mmCIF file of C-alpha atoms in Angstrom:
data_model
loop_
_atom_site.group_PDB
_atom_site.id
_atom_site.type_symbol
_atom_site.label_atom_id
_atom_site.label_comp_id
_atom_site.label_asym_id
_atom_site.label_seq_id
_atom_site.Cartn_x
_atom_site.Cartn_y
_atom_site.Cartn_z
ATOM 1 C CA MET A 1 -0.047 166.649 158.460
ATOM 2 C CA PRO A 2 -1.381 170.235 158.644
ATOM 3 C CA THR A 3 -5.145 170.290 158.375
ATOM 4 C CA SER A 4 -4.980 172.945 155.643
ATOM 5 C CA LYS A 5 -3.479 170.327 153.327
ATOM 6 C CA LEU A 6 -6.023 167.594 153.921
ATOM 7 C CA SER A 7 -7.852 166.292 150.881
ATOM 8 C CA VAL A 8 -11.390 167.458 150.169
ATOM 9 C CA ALA A 9 -12.638 163.878 150.524
ATOM 10 C CA VAL A 10 -11.132 163.512 153.990
ATOM 11 C CA LEU A 11 -12.543 166.852 155.118
ATOM 12 C CA ALA A 12 -16.012 165.995 153.872
ATOM 13 C CA LEU A 13 -15.925 162.638 155.639
ATOM 14 C CA LEU A 14 -14.781 164.197 158.892
ATOM 15 C CA ALA A 15 -17.328 167.000 158.848
ATOM 16 C CA SER A 16 -20.228 164.782 157.850
ATOM 17 C CA ALA A 17 -19.828 162.347 160.743
ATOM 18 C CA GLY A 18 -18.870 159.884 158.104
ATOM 19 C CA ALA A 19 -21.656 157.489 158.705
ATOM 20 C CA ALA A 20 -23.965 156.105 156.071
ATOM 21 C CA GLY A 21 -23.227 158.835 153.587
ATOM 22 C CA HIS A 22 -26.089 160.801 155.099
ATOM 23 C CA HIS A 23 -25.358 163.858 153.032
ATOM 24 C CA SER A 24 -23.750 164.455 149.681
ATOM 25 C CA PHE A 25 -22.044 167.822 150.150
ATOM 26 C CA ALA A 26 -21.700 168.503 146.429
ATOM 27 C CA ALA A 27 -25.443 167.978 145.977
ATOM 28 C CA HIS A 28 -26.323 170.709 148.467
ATOM 29 C CA PHE A 29 -23.370 173.104 148.545
ATOM 30 C CA GLN A 30 -21.026 174.657 145.991
ATOM 31 C CA MET A 31 -17.788 173.331 147.404
ATOM 32 C CA ASP A 32 -15.645 175.275 144.908
ATOM 33 C CA ARG A 33 -17.071 178.669 145.901
ATOM 34 C CA PHE A 34 -17.135 180.840 149.009
ATOM 35 C CA ALA A 35 -19.599 183.475 150.124
ATOM 36 C CA GLU A 36 -19.881 185.766 153.148
ATOM 37 C CA ILE A 37 -22.887 186.994 155.082
ATOM 38 C CA GLU A 38 -23.340 189.219 158.129
ATOM 39 C CA GLY A 39 -26.354 189.267 160.392
ATOM 40 C CA ARG A 40 -27.983 188.626 163.734
ATOM 41 C CA VAL A 41 -28.100 185.133 165.227
ATOM 42 C CA THR A 42 -31.744 184.148 165.686
ATOM 43 C CA ASP A 43 -31.330 180.534 166.797
ATOM 44 C CA VAL A 44 -28.697 177.844 167.334
ATOM 45 C CA ASP A 45 -29.221 174.074 167.108
ATOM 46 C CA TRP A 46 -26.146 172.723 168.908
ATOM 47 C CA VAL A 47 -26.719 169.029 168.151
ATOM 48 C CA ASN A 48 -25.287 166.004 166.375
ATOM 49 C CA PRO A 49 -25.002 165.171 163.553
ATOM 50 C CA HIS A 50 -24.928 168.797 162.334
ATOM 51 C CA VAL A 51 -24.797 172.058 164.237
ATOM 52 C CA LYS A 52 -26.985 174.735 162.640
ATOM 53 C CA ILE A 53 -26.866 178.491 163.201
ATOM 54 C CA PHE A 54 -29.659 180.683 161.857
ATOM 55 C CA VAL A 55 -28.608 184.194 160.822
ATOM 56 C CA ARG A 56 -30.885 187.040 159.668
ATOM 57 C CA ASP A 57 -29.052 189.390 157.322
ATOM 58 C CA GLY A 58 -29.578 193.116 156.773
ATOM 59 C CA ALA A 59 -32.237 192.456 154.123
ATOM 60 C CA GLY A 60 -34.312 190.464 156.586
ATOM 61 C CA GLU A 61 -33.479 187.099 154.981
ATOM 62 C CA THR A 62 -32.700 184.148 157.264
ATOM 63 C CA TRP A 63 -29.719 181.964 156.372
ATOM 64 C CA GLU A 64 -29.167 178.428 157.594
ATOM 65 C CA VAL A 65 -25.489 178.061 158.458
ATOM 66 C CA GLU A 66 -24.536 174.401 158.770
ATOM 67 C CA ALA A 67 -21.484 172.926 160.475
ATOM 68 C CA GLY A 68 -20.202 169.493 161.385
ATOM 69 C CA PRO A 69 -21.131 167.476 164.477
ATOM 70 C CA LEU A 70 -20.871 169.101 167.895
ATOM 71 C CA ASN A 71 -18.476 166.309 168.937
ATOM 72 C CA LEU A 72 -16.077 167.502 166.256
ATOM 73 C CA LEU A 73 -16.473 171.189 167.129
ATOM 74 C CA SER A 74 -15.952 170.427 170.811
ATOM 75 C CA ARG A 75 -12.711 168.568 170.090
ATOM 76 C CA MET A 76 -11.621 171.549 167.988
ATOM 77 C CA GLY A 77 -12.147 173.861 170.966
ATOM 78 C CA ILE A 78 -15.413 175.450 169.793
ATOM 79 C CA GLU A 79 -18.199 175.372 172.383
ATOM 80 C CA ARG A 80 -21.873 176.311 172.452
ATOM 81 C CA ASP A 81 -21.454 179.398 174.655
ATOM 82 C CA MET A 82 -19.202 181.078 172.086
ATOM 83 C CA ILE A 83 -22.166 181.891 169.825
ATOM 84 C CA GLU A 84 -25.040 183.827 171.417
ATOM 85 C CA VAL A 85 -28.534 184.402 170.070
ATOM 86 C CA GLY A 86 -29.010 188.109 169.365
ATOM 87 C CA GLU A 87 -25.400 188.956 168.570
ATOM 88 C CA THR A 88 -24.178 189.977 165.117
ATOM 89 C CA ILE A 89 -21.645 187.704 163.411
ATOM 90 C CA ARG A 90 -19.957 187.342 160.041
ATOM 91 C CA VAL A 91 -19.880 183.946 158.356
ATOM 92 C CA ARG A 92 -17.834 182.634 155.446
ATOM 93 C CA GLY A 93 -18.520 179.312 153.790
ATOM 94 C CA ASN A 94 -19.662 177.329 150.778
ATOM 95 C CA PRO A 95 -23.021 178.608 149.503
ATOM 96 C CA GLY A 96 -26.030 176.398 148.957
ATOM 97 C CA ARG A 97 -27.049 175.433 145.455
ATOM 98 C CA GLY A 98 -29.853 177.146 143.614
ATOM 99 C CA GLU A 99 -31.624 179.843 145.579
ATOM 100 C CA ALA A 100 -31.111 178.179 148.946
ATOM 101 C CA ARG A 101 -30.026 180.653 151.620
ATOM 102 C CA ALA A 102 -27.571 178.256 153.173
ATOM 103 C CA LEU A 103 -23.859 178.081 153.918
ATOM 104 C CA TRP A 104 -21.565 175.222 154.834
ATOM 105 C CA VAL A 105 -19.503 177.156 157.343
ATOM 106 C CA ALA A 106 -15.733 177.564 157.324
ATOM 107 C CA ASN A 107 -15.123 180.762 159.325
ATOM 108 C CA ILE A 108 -17.135 182.747 161.879
ATOM 109 C CA LEU A 109 -16.192 186.218 163.139
ATOM 110 C CA LEU A 110 -17.648 187.063 166.546
ATOM 111 C CA PRO A 111 -18.504 190.603 167.781
ATOM 112 C CA ASP A 112 -15.247 190.790 169.761
ATOM 113 C CA ASN A 113 -13.294 189.957 166.543
ATOM 114 C CA THR A 114 -12.543 186.419 167.682
ATOM 115 C CA GLU A 115 -12.431 184.217 164.597
ATOM 116 C CA LEU A 116 -13.634 180.615 164.787
ATOM 117 C CA LEU A 117 -12.334 178.011 162.359
ATOM 118 C CA ALA A 118 -15.482 175.926 162.232
ATOM 119 C CA ALA A 119 -14.447 173.314 159.677
ATOM 120 C CA PRO A 120 -11.458 170.974 159.370
ATOM 121 C CA GLY A 121 -8.962 172.478 156.963
ATOM 122 C CA ALA A 122 -10.214 176.052 157.381
ATOM 123 C CA THR A 123 -7.529 178.743 157.680
ATOM 124 C CA PRO A 124 -7.827 182.217 159.249
ATOM 125 C CA HIS A 125 -9.630 184.655 156.970
ATOM 126 C CA TRP A 126 -10.080 187.837 158.998
ATOM 127 C CA SER A 127 -7.239 187.534 161.502
ATOM 128 C CA ASN A 128 -3.772 186.118 161.997
ATOM 129 C CA ASP A 129 -4.942 183.996 164.899
ATOM 130 C CA ALA A 130 -8.105 181.994 165.396
ATOM 131 C CA VAL A 131 -9.835 179.452 167.616
ATOM 132 C CA GLY A 132 -10.396 175.970 166.248
ATOM 133 C CA ASP A 133 -7.846 173.252 165.576
ATOM 134 C CA ALA A 134 -8.959 170.064 163.857
ATOM 135 C CA SER A 135 -5.629 168.390 164.603
ATOM 136 C CA ALA A 136 -6.683 168.164 168.251
ATOM 137 C CA PHE A 137 -9.321 165.678 167.154
ATOM 138 C CA PHE A 138 -6.637 163.201 166.222
ATOM 139 C CA VAL A 139 -3.648 163.797 168.481
ATOM 140 C CA ALA A 140 -5.139 163.639 171.986
ATOM 141 C CA GLY A 141 -3.027 161.279 174.060
ATOM 142 C CA GLU A 142 0.365 159.703 173.481
ATOM 143 C CA LEU A 143 1.009 157.240 170.691
ATOM 144 C CA ALA A 144 2.200 154.582 173.109
ATOM 145 C CA LEU A 145 0.850 151.630 175.030
ATOM 146 C CA PRO A 146 0.004 152.271 178.674
ATOM 147 C CA GLU A 147 2.652 151.267 181.175
ATOM 148 C CA GLY A 148 2.712 147.505 181.443
ATOM 149 C CA GLY A 149 0.279 147.251 178.550
ATOM 150 C CA GLU A 150 0.321 144.383 176.077
ATOM 151 C CA ARG A 151 -0.683 144.136 172.448
ATOM 152 C CA SER A 152 -4.423 143.737 172.268
ATOM 153 C CA PHE A 153 -7.395 144.259 169.988
ATOM 154 C CA PHE A 154 -9.477 145.284 172.983
ATOM 155 C CA ARG A 155 -8.879 149.025 173.121
ATOM 156 C CA ILE A 156 -10.212 152.335 171.879
ATOM 157 C CA TRP A 157 -8.952 152.955 168.365
ATOM 158 C CA THR A 158 -8.828 156.312 166.566
ATOM 159 C CA PRO A 159 -9.005 156.462 162.749
ATOM 160 C CA LEU A 160 -5.795 157.630 161.122
ATOM 161 C CA ILE A 161 -6.444 161.070 159.619
ATOM 162 C CA THR A 162 -4.911 160.144 156.257
ATOM 163 C CA ALA A 163 -6.582 156.719 156.098
ATOM 164 C CA MET A 164 -10.079 156.961 157.525
ATOM 165 C CA PRO A 165 -12.286 153.927 156.787
ATOM 166 C CA ARG A 166 -13.934 154.461 153.419
ATOM 167 C CA PRO A 167 -14.589 152.717 150.094
ATOM 168 C CA ARG A 168 -11.814 152.215 147.584
ATOM 169 C CA GLY A 169 -13.577 153.586 144.551
ATOM 170 C CA THR A 170 -17.219 153.365 143.535
ATOM 171 C CA PRO A 171 -19.133 150.085 143.248
ATOM 172 C CA VAL A 172 -19.479 148.326 139.894
ATOM 173 C CA LEU A 173 -23.192 147.582 139.619
ATOM 174 C CA THR A 174 -25.176 144.867 137.930
ATOM 175 C CA ALA A 175 -28.194 145.812 135.793
ATOM 176 C CA GLU A 176 -30.409 145.318 138.841
ATOM 177 C CA GLY A 177 -28.035 147.449 140.884
ATOM 178 C CA GLN A 178 -28.288 150.220 138.315
ATOM 179 C CA ARG A 179 -32.093 150.063 138.434
ATOM 180 C CA ARG A 180 -32.067 150.304 142.225
ATOM 181 C CA GLN A 181 -29.570 153.147 142.098
ATOM 182 C CA ALA A 182 -31.847 155.106 139.774
ATOM 183 C CA ARG A 183 -34.743 154.661 142.185
ATOM 184 C CA TYR A 184 -32.552 155.717 145.102
ATOM 185 C CA GLU A 185 -31.327 158.848 143.331
ATOM 186 C CA SER A 186 -34.896 159.781 142.444
ATOM 187 C CA GLY A 187 -35.615 160.181 146.144
ATOM 188 C CA GLU A 188 -37.407 156.901 146.823
ATOM 189 C CA GLN A 189 -35.137 156.192 149.789
ATOM 190 C CA ALA A 190 -34.720 158.667 152.635
ATOM 191 C CA VAL A 191 -32.078 158.649 155.332
ATOM 192 C CA ALA A 192 -32.893 160.312 158.641
ATOM 193 C CA ASP A 193 -30.190 162.369 160.293
ATOM 194 C CA CYS A 194 -30.428 160.383 163.530
ATOM 195 C CA GLU A 195 -30.850 156.952 162.036
ATOM 196 C CA VAL A 196 -28.117 154.552 163.132
ATOM 197 C CA PRO A 197 -26.432 153.490 159.878
ATOM 198 C CA GLY A 198 -26.391 149.886 158.749
ATOM 199 C CA MET A 199 -23.528 147.756 157.546
ATOM 200 C CA PRO A 200 -21.103 148.348 156.010
ATOM 201 C CA PHE A 201 -21.529 152.114 156.440
ATOM 202 C CA ALA A 202 -21.724 151.804 160.211
ATOM 203 C CA MET A 203 -17.929 151.538 160.192
ATOM 204 C CA MET A 204 -17.273 154.443 157.829
ATOM 205 C CA SER A 205 -16.710 157.035 160.491
ATOM 206 C CA PRO A 206 -13.874 159.404 161.407
ATOM 207 C CA TYR A 207 -14.688 158.953 165.094
ATOM 208 C CA PRO A 208 -13.130 156.482 167.553
ATOM 209 C CA ILE A 209 -14.286 152.899 167.960
ATOM 210 C CA GLU A 210 -13.804 150.511 170.857
ATOM 211 C CA ILE A 211 -13.415 146.750 170.612
ATOM 212 C CA VAL A 212 -14.563 145.020 173.806
ATOM 213 C CA ASP A 213 -14.079 141.449 175.018
ATOM 214 C CA ALA A 214 -17.502 140.349 176.272
ATOM 215 C CA GLY A 215 -16.853 136.656 176.806
ATOM 216 C CA ASP A 216 -18.702 134.670 174.164
ATOM 217 C CA ARG A 217 -19.192 137.874 172.209
ATOM 218 C CA ILE A 218 -17.130 140.796 170.984
ATOM 219 C CA LEU A 219 -18.612 144.275 171.060
ATOM 220 C CA ILE A 220 -17.632 146.947 168.558
ATOM 221 C CA ARG A 221 -18.717 150.343 169.830
ATOM 222 C CA GLY A 222 -18.544 153.526 167.817
ATOM 223 C CA GLU A 223 -18.806 157.115 168.972
ATOM 224 C CA ALA A 224 -20.857 158.154 165.942
ATOM 225 C CA TYR A 225 -24.545 157.465 166.589
ATOM 226 C CA ASP A 226 -23.640 155.614 169.819
ATOM 227 C CA LEU A 227 -23.112 152.525 167.702
ATOM 228 C CA GLU A 228 -22.902 149.092 169.332
ATOM 229 C CA ARG A 229 -22.352 145.986 167.228
ATOM 230 C CA VAL A 230 -22.482 142.468 168.643
ATOM 231 C CA VAL A 231 -20.031 139.993 167.113
ATOM 232 C CA TYR A 232 -20.687 136.368 168.102
ATOM 233 C CA ARG A 233 -17.703 134.109 168.567
ATOM 234 C CA GLN A 234 -19.926 131.190 167.532
ATOM 235 C CA PRO A 235 -23.048 131.383 165.334
ATOM 236 C CA PRO A 236 -26.162 131.660 167.521
ATOM 237 C CA ARG A 237 -28.441 128.616 167.698
ATOM 238 C CA SER A 238 -31.403 130.588 166.425
ATOM 239 C CA MET A 239 -30.946 133.046 163.600
ATOM 240 C CA PRO A 240 -32.016 136.615 164.421
ATOM 241 C CA ASP A 241 -34.220 138.537 162.034
ATOM 242 C CA PRO A 242 -32.379 140.560 159.389
ATOM 243 C CA SER A 243 -31.421 144.018 160.655
ATOM 244 C CA PRO A 244 -29.398 147.058 159.545
ATOM 245 C CA LEU A 245 -26.286 145.781 161.354
ATOM 246 C CA GLY A 246 -26.907 142.179 160.328
ATOM 247 C CA LEU A 247 -25.583 139.046 162.020
ATOM 248 C CA SER A 248 -21.838 139.209 162.690
ATOM 249 C CA VAL A 249 -19.660 136.199 163.570
ATOM 250 C CA GLY A 250 -15.969 136.696 164.342
ATOM 251 C CA ARG A 251 -12.840 134.665 164.894
ATOM 252 C CA PHE A 252 -9.184 135.330 165.615
ATOM 253 C CA ALA A 253 -6.521 134.121 163.193
ATOM 254 C CA GLY A 254 -3.073 135.113 164.422
ATOM 255 C CA ASP A 255 -2.869 138.901 164.355
ATOM 256 C CA GLU A 256 -6.242 139.235 162.645
ATOM 257 C CA LEU A 257 -9.803 139.523 163.852
ATOM 258 C CA ILE A 258 -12.039 138.369 160.991
ATOM 259 C CA VAL A 259 -15.718 139.307 161.131
ATOM 260 C CA GLU A 260 -18.273 137.988 158.652
ATOM 261 C CA THR A 261 -21.654 139.721 158.503
ATOM 262 C CA SER A 262 -24.805 138.539 156.744
ATOM 263 C CA ARG A 263 -28.579 138.972 157.178
ATOM 264 C CA ILE A 264 -28.239 142.689 156.477
ATOM 265 C CA ASP A 265 -31.471 144.593 155.988
ATOM 266 C CA TYR A 266 -30.389 148.127 155.211
ATOM 267 C CA HIS A 267 -32.032 150.262 152.603
ATOM 268 C CA SER A 268 -28.983 151.642 150.833
ATOM 269 C CA PHE A 269 -25.252 151.830 150.336
ATOM 270 C CA GLY A 270 -25.633 155.514 151.173
ATOM 271 C CA ASP A 271 -24.654 158.118 148.575
ATOM 272 C CA LEU A 272 -22.348 155.584 146.926
ATOM 273 C CA GLY A 273 -24.805 152.906 145.958
ATOM 274 C CA PRO A 274 -28.318 151.459 145.951
ATOM 275 C CA ALA A 275 -30.252 149.231 148.285
ATOM 276 C CA GLN A 276 -28.524 145.983 149.188
ATOM 277 C CA SER A 277 -30.149 142.628 148.599
ATOM 278 C CA ASP A 278 -30.621 139.860 151.157
ATOM 279 C CA GLN A 279 -27.543 138.186 149.683
ATOM 280 C CA SER A 280 -25.186 140.945 150.768
ATOM 281 C CA ARG A 281 -22.137 139.773 152.700
ATOM 282 C CA VAL A 282 -19.459 141.846 154.456
ATOM 283 C CA VAL A 283 -16.080 140.434 155.515
ATOM 284 C CA GLU A 284 -13.952 142.653 157.764
ATOM 285 C CA ARG A 285 -10.336 142.025 158.696
ATOM 286 C CA PHE A 286 -8.786 143.916 161.606
ATOM 287 C CA LYS A 287 -5.020 143.338 161.602
ATOM 288 C CA LEU A 288 -2.996 144.289 164.672
ATOM 289 C CA SER A 289 0.434 145.793 164.035
ATOM 290 C CA ALA A 290 3.589 144.274 165.477
ATOM 291 C CA ASP A 291 3.974 147.074 168.030
ATOM 292 C CA GLY A 292 0.298 146.973 169.036
ATOM 293 C CA LEU A 293 -0.217 150.641 168.157
ATOM 294 C CA GLY A 294 -1.952 150.200 164.802
ATOM 295 C CA LEU A 295 -4.941 148.369 163.438
ATOM 296 C CA ASP A 296 -5.349 147.967 159.676
ATOM 297 C CA TYR A 297 -8.932 147.628 158.528
ATOM 298 C CA ASP A 298 -9.855 145.828 155.304
ATOM 299 C CA VAL A 299 -13.399 145.162 154.086
ATOM 300 C CA THR A 300 -14.842 143.199 151.190
ATOM 301 C CA VAL A 301 -18.513 143.595 150.273
ATOM 302 C CA THR A 302 -20.191 141.085 147.969
ATOM 303 C CA ASP A 303 -23.761 141.072 146.716
ATOM 304 C CA PRO A 304 -24.443 139.063 143.527
ATOM 305 C CA VAL A 305 -27.736 140.870 142.984
ATOM 306 C CA ILE A 306 -26.337 144.400 143.191
ATOM 307 C CA LEU A 307 -22.573 144.253 142.682
ATOM 308 C CA ALA A 308 -20.932 143.015 139.489
ATOM 309 C CA GLU A 309 -17.710 142.496 141.429
ATOM 310 C CA PRO A 310 -16.595 142.644 145.091
ATOM 311 C CA TRP A 311 -16.363 146.148 146.524
ATOM 312 C CA SER A 312 -13.352 146.800 148.743
ATOM 313 C CA TRP A 313 -13.015 149.232 151.623
ATOM 314 C CA GLY A 314 -10.148 150.059 153.880
ATOM 315 C CA GLY A 315 -8.606 152.261 156.512
ATOM 316 C CA SER A 316 -6.304 152.336 159.505
ATOM 317 C CA PHE A 317 -6.668 153.020 163.213
ATOM 318 C CA ILE A 318 -4.105 153.997 165.821
ATOM 319 C CA TYR A 319 -4.030 153.569 169.581
ATOM 320 C CA ARG A 320 -3.564 156.696 171.681
ATOM 321 C CA ASP A 321 -3.426 156.447 175.438
ATOM 322 C CA GLY A 322 -6.208 158.562 176.903
ATOM 323 C CA ALA A 323 -8.516 158.530 173.876
ATOM 324 C CA GLU A 324 -12.230 158.320 174.667
ATOM 325 C CA LEU A 325 -15.595 157.736 173.077
ATOM 326 C CA LYS A 326 -17.832 160.737 173.601
ATOM 327 C CA THR A 327 -21.596 160.369 173.868
ATOM 328 C CA TRP A 328 -23.359 161.167 170.593
ATOM 329 C CA ASN A 329 -26.956 161.798 171.764
ATOM 330 C CA CYS A 330 -28.143 162.536 168.255
ATOM 331 C CA GLY A 331 -30.569 165.434 168.053
ATOM 332 C CA VAL A 332 -30.228 166.258 171.757
ATOM 333 C CA GLU A 333 -28.806 169.635 172.756
#
């Protein structure tokens, strides 16, 4: 599928790092409008989860130009040394709301007239050719098992571009859930950019995951935020304290890996919902395809205090030989 035809929701998930709903794009940027600025680069923060470029325009005003994670830009072929402090660039993107001098970047024109497509789905604006291809994020490696390979859960899995893990609709809240949502929206809860997300949002990412056989445990590692979940094959003798990732216990049932998570202590459902209660439960089902190249992902979230009915999630992963998990190193350039 050409990236120019991807849905807005998929693009936003990809560009945001997709974890924990850290940012609501519509709340900060006018996604239905575009604006252009030209100016001198005064600083560059080349970090996860969001690259930021600071540009001083001809009127002496400094603009904050925000992009997706550096891991995404790197996979698209855009590297740090392409943008130099002191040079003059042109930027096109979605303007910030209100009087904020901010842009969510789509296109960058360098002094040598090289155009960078700095967002998934962006198309050339100033030239017929440009640098930056979001499709490379998803198609690295062959869609085939390695020679002599067998069907297995224990591989690196890449989210399918048209079916990234995400909620199916918005949650139906109880009265208490609505009260907590109102408090969350009023700014009571804050989410730090480098905070490792809790369940179930820890799995809502457009970046690869790896499922690892660790004997009496299964590890689920995620590129985003250098995530590492521990899934016990048997419940531990002593219950750990509640935590953002909770206590996960898994079992195999035919072609499915079923993981049940409880004891979640995470302050929100991200932009999509309020704080969970201590009765929140997450059931994940990873189903391996017959050819071993696909992994369907189905999630059911229940919380009698917050949710009036179960909240379902879903997505699909594919296996590509040669795929890798890159280091996230949040906030580190």
